[in-house]
PDB file of N, CA and C in Angstrom:
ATOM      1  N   UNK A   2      36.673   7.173  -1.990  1.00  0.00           N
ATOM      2  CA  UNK A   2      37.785   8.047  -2.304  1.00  0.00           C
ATOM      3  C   UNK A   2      37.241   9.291  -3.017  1.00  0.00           C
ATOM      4  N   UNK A   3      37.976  10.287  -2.415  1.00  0.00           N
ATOM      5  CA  UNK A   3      37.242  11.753  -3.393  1.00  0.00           C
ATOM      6  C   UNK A   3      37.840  11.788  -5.001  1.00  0.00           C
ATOM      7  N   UNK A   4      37.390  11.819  -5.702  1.00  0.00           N
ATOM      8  CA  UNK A   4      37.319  12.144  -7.122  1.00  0.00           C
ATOM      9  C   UNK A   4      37.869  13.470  -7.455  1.00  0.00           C
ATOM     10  N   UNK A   5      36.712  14.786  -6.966  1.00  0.00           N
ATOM     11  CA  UNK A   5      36.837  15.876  -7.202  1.00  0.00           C
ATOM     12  C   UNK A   5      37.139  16.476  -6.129  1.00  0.00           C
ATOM     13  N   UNK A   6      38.048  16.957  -5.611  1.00  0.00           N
ATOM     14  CA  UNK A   6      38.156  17.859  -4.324  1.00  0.00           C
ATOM     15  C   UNK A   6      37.212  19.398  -4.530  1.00  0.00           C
ATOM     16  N   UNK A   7      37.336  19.898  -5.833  1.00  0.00           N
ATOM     17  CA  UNK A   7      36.010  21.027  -5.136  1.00  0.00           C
ATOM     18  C   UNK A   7      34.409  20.975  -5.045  1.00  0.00           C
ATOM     19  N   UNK A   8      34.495  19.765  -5.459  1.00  0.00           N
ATOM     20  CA  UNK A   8      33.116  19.546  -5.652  1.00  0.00           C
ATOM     21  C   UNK A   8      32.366  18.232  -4.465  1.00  0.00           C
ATOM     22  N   UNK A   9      33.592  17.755  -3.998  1.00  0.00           N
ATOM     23  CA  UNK A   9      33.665  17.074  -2.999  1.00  0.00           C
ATOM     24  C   UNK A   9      32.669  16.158  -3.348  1.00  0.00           C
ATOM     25  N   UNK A  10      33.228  15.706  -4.372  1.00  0.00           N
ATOM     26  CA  UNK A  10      32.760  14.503  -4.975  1.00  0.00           C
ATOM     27  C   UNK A  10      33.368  12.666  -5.013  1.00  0.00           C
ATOM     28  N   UNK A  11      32.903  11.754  -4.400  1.00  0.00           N
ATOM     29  CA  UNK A  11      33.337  10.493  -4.381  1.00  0.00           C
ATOM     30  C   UNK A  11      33.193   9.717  -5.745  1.00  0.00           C
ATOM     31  N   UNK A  12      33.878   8.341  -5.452  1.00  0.00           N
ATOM     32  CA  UNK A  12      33.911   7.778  -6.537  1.00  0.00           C
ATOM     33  C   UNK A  12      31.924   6.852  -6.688  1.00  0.00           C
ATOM     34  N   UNK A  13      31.348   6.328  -5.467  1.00  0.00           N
ATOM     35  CA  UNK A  13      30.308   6.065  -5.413  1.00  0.00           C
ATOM     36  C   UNK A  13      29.460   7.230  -5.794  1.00  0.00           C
ATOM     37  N   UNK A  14      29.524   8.480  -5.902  1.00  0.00           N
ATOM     38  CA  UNK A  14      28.565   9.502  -6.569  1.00  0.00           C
ATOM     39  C   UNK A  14      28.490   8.853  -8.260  1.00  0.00           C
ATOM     40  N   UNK A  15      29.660   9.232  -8.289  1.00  0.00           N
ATOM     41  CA  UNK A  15      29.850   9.123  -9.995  1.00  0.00           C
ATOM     42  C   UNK A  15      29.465   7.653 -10.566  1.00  0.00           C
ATOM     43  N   UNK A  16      29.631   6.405  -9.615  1.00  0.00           N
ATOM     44  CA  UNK A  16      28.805   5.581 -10.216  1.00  0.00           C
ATOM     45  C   UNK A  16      27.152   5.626  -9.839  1.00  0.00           C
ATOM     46  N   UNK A  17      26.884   6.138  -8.661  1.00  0.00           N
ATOM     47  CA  UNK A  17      25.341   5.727  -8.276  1.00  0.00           C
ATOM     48  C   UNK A  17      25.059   7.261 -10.339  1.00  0.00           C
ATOM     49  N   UNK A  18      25.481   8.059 -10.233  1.00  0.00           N
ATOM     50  CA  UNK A  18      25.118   8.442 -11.328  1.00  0.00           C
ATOM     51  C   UNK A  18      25.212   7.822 -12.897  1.00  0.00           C
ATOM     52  N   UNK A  19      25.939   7.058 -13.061  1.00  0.00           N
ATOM     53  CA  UNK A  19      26.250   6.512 -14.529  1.00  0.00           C
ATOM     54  C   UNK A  19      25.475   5.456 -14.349  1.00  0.00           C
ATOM     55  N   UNK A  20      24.852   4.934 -13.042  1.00  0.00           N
ATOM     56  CA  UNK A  20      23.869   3.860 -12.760  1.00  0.00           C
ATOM     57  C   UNK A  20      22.044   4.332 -12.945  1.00  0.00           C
ATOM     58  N   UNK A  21      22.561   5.822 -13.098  1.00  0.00           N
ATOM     59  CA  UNK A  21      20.952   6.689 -12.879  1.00  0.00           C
ATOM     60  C   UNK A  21      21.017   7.498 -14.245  1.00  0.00           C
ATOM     61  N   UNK A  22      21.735   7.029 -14.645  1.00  0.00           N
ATOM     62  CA  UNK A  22      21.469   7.392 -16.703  1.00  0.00           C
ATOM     63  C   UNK A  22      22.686   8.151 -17.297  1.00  0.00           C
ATOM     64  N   UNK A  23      23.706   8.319 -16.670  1.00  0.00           N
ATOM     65  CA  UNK A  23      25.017   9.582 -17.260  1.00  0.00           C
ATOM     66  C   UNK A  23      25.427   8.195 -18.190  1.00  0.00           C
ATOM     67  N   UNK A  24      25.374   8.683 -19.376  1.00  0.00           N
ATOM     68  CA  UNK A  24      26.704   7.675 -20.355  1.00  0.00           C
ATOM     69  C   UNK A  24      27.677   9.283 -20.771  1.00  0.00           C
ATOM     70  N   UNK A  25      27.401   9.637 -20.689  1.00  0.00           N
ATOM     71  CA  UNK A  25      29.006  11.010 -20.809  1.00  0.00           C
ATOM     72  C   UNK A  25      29.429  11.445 -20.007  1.00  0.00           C
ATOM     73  N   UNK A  26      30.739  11.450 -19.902  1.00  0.00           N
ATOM     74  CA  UNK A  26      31.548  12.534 -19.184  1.00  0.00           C
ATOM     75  C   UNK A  26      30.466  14.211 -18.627  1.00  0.00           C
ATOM     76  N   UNK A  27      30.576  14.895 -19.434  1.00  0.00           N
ATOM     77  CA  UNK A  27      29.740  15.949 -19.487  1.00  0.00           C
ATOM     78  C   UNK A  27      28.280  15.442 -18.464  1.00  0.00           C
ATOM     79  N   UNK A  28      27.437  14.376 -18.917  1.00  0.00           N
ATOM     80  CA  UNK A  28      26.283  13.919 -17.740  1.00  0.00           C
ATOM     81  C   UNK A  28      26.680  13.668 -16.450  1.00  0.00           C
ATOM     82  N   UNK A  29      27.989  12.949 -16.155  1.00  0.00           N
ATOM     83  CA  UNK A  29      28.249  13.078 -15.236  1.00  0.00           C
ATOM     84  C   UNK A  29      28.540  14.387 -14.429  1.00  0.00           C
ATOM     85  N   UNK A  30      29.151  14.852 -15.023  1.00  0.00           N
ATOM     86  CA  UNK A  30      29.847  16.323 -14.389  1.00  0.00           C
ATOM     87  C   UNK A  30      28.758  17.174 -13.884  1.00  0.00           C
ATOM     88  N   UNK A  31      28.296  17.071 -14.635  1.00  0.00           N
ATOM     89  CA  UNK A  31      26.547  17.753 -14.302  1.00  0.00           C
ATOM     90  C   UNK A  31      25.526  16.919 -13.261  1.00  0.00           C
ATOM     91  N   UNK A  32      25.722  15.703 -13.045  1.00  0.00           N
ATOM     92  CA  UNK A  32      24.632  15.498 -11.864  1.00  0.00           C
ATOM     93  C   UNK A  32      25.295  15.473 -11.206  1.00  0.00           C
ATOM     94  N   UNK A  33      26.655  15.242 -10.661  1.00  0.00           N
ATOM     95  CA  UNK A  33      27.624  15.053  -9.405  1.00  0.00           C
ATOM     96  C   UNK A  33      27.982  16.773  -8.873  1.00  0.00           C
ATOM     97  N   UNK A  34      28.494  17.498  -9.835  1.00  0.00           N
ATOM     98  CA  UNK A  34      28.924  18.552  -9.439  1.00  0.00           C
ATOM     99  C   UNK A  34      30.446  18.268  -9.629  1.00  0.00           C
ATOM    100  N   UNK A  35      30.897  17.626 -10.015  1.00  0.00           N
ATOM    101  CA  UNK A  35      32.417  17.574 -10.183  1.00  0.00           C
ATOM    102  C   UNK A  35      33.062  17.736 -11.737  1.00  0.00           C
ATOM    103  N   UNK A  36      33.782  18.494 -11.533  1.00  0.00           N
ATOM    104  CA  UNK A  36      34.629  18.921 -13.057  1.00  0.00           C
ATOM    105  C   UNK A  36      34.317  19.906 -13.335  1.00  0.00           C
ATOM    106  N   UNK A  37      33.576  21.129 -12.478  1.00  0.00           N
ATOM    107  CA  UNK A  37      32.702  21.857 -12.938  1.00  0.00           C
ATOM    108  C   UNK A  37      34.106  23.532 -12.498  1.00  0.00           C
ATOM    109  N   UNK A  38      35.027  22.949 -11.312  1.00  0.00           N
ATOM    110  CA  UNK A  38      35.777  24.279 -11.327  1.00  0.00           C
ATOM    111  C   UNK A  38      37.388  23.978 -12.205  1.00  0.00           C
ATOM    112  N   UNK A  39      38.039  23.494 -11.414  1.00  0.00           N
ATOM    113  CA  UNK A  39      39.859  23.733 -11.851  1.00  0.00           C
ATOM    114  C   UNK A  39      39.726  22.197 -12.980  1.00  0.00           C
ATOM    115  N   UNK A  40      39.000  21.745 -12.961  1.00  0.00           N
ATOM    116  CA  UNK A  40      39.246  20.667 -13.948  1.00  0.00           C
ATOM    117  C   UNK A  40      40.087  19.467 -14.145  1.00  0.00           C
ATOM    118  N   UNK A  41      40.912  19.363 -12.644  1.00  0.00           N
ATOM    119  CA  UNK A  41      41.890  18.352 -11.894  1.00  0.00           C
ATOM    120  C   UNK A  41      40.968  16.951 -12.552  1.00  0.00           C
ATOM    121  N   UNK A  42      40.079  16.835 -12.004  1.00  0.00           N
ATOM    122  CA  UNK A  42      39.693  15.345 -11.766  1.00  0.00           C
ATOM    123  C   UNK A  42      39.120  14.648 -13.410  1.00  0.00           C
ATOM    124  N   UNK A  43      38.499  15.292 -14.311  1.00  0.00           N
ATOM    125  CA  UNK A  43      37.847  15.067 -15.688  1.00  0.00           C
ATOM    126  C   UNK A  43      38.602  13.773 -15.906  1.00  0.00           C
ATOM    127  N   UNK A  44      40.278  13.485 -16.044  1.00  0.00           N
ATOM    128  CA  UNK A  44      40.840  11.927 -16.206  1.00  0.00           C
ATOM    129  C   UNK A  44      40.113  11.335 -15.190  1.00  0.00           C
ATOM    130  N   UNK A  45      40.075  11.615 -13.992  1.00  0.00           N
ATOM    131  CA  UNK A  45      39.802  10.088 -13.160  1.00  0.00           C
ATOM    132  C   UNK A  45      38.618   9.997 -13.464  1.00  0.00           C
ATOM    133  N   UNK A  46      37.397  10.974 -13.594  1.00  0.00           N
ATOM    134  CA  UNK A  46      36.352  10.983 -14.127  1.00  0.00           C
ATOM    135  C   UNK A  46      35.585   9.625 -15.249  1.00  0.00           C
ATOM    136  N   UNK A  47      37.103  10.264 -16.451  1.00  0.00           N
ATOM    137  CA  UNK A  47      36.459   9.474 -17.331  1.00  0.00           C
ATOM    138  C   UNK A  47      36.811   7.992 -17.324  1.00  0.00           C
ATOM    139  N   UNK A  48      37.966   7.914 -16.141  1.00  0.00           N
ATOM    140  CA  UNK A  48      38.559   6.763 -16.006  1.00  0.00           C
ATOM    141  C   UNK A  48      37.134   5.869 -15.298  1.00  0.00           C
ATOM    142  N   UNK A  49      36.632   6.189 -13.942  1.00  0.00           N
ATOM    143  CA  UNK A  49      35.631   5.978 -13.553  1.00  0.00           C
ATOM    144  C   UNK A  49      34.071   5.559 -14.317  1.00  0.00           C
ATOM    145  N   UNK A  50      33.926   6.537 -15.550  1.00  0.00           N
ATOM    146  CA  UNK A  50      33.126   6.246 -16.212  1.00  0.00           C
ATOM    147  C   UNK A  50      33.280   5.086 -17.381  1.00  0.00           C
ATOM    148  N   UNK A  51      34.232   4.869 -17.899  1.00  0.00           N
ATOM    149  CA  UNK A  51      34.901   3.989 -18.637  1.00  0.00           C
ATOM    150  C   UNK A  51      34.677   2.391 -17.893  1.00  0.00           C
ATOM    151  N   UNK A  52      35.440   2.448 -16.663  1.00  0.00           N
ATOM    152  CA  UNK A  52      35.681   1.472 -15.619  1.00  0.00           C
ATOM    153  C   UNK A  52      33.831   0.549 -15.634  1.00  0.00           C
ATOM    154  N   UNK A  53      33.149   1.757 -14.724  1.00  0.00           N
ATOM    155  CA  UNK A  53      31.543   1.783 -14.575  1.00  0.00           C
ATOM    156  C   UNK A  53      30.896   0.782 -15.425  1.00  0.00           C
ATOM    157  N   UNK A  54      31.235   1.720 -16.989  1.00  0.00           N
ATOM    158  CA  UNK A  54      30.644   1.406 -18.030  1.00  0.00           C
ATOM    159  C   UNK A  54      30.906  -0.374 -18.638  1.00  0.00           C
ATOM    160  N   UNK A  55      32.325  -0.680 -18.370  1.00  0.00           N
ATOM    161  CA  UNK A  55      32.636  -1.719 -18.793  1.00  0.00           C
ATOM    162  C   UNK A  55      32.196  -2.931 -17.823  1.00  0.00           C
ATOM    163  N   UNK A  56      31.601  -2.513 -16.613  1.00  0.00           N
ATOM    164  CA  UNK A  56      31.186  -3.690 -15.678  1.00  0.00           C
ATOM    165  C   UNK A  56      30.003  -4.193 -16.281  1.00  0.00           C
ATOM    166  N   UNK A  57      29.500  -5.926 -16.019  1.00  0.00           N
ATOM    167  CA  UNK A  57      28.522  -6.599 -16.425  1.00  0.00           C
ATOM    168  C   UNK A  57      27.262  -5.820 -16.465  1.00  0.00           C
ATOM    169  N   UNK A  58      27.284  -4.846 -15.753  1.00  0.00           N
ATOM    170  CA  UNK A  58      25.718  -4.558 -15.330  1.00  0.00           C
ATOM    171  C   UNK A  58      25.213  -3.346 -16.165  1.00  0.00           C
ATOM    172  N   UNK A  59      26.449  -2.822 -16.712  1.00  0.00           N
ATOM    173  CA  UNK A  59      26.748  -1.415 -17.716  1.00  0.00           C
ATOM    174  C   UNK A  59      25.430  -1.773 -19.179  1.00  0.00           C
ATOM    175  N   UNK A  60      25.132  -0.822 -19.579  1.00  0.00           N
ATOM    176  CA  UNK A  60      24.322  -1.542 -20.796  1.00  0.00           C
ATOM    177  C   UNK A  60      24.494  -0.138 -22.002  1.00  0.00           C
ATOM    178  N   UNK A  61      25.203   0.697 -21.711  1.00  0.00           N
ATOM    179  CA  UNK A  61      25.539   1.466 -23.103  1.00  0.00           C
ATOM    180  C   UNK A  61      27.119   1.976 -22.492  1.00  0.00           C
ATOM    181  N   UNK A  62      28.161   1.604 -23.883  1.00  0.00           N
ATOM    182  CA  UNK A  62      29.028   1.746 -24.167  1.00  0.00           C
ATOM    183  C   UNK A  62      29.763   3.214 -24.605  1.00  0.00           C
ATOM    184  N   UNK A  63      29.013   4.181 -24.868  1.00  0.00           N
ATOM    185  CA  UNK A  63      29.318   5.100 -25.303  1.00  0.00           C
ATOM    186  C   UNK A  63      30.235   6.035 -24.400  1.00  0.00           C
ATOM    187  N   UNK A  64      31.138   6.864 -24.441  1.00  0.00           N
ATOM    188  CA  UNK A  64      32.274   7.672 -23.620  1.00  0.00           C
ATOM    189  C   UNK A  64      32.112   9.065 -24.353  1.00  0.00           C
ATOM    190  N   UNK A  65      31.607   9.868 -24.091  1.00  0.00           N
ATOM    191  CA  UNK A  65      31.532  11.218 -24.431  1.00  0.00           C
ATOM    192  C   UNK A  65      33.479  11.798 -24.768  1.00  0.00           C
ATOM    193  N   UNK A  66      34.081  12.464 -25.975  1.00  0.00           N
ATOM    194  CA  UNK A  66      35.689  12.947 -26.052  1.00  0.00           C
ATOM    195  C   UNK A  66      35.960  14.041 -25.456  1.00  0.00           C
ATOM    196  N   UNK A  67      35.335  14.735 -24.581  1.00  0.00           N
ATOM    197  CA  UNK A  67      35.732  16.029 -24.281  1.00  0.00           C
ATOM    198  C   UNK A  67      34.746  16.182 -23.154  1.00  0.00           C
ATOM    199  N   UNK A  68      35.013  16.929 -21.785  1.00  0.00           N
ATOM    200  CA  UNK A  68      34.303  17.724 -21.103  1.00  0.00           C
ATOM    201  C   UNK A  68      33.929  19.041 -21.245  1.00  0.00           C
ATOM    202  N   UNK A  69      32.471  19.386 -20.730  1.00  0.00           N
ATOM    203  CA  UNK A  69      32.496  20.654 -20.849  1.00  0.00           C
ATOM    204  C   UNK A  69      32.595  21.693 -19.937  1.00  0.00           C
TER     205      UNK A  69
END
């Protein structure tokens, strides 16, 4: 499912990234390319990263409060 429509970003980007070291919002946004124009997606974002983070395989807890 797309995440970010301008960045044409999926939801498997944003985890193969929080799987390849993003624990913030902001890390993510930056290796995917999403959140970076109109700023639509940053909730599902962090929803995604939250989600990610809380699965067995997750090993830091931390959630960045703000995008940049």
């Amino acid at each position: 499912m797309i995440i970010c429509h301008c960045g044409v970003v999926n939801g498997d980007t944003v985890a193969r990234a929080v799987d390849a070291g993003a624990r913030t919002l902001s890390q993510v946004c930056r290796s995917t390319g999403a959140g970076q124009d109109c700023g639509t997606c940053v909730f599902a974002l962090r929803r995604l990263l939250c989600e990610h983070e809380a699965s067995p395989h997750a090993t830091l807890p931390e959630v960045e409060s703000a995008a940049s």
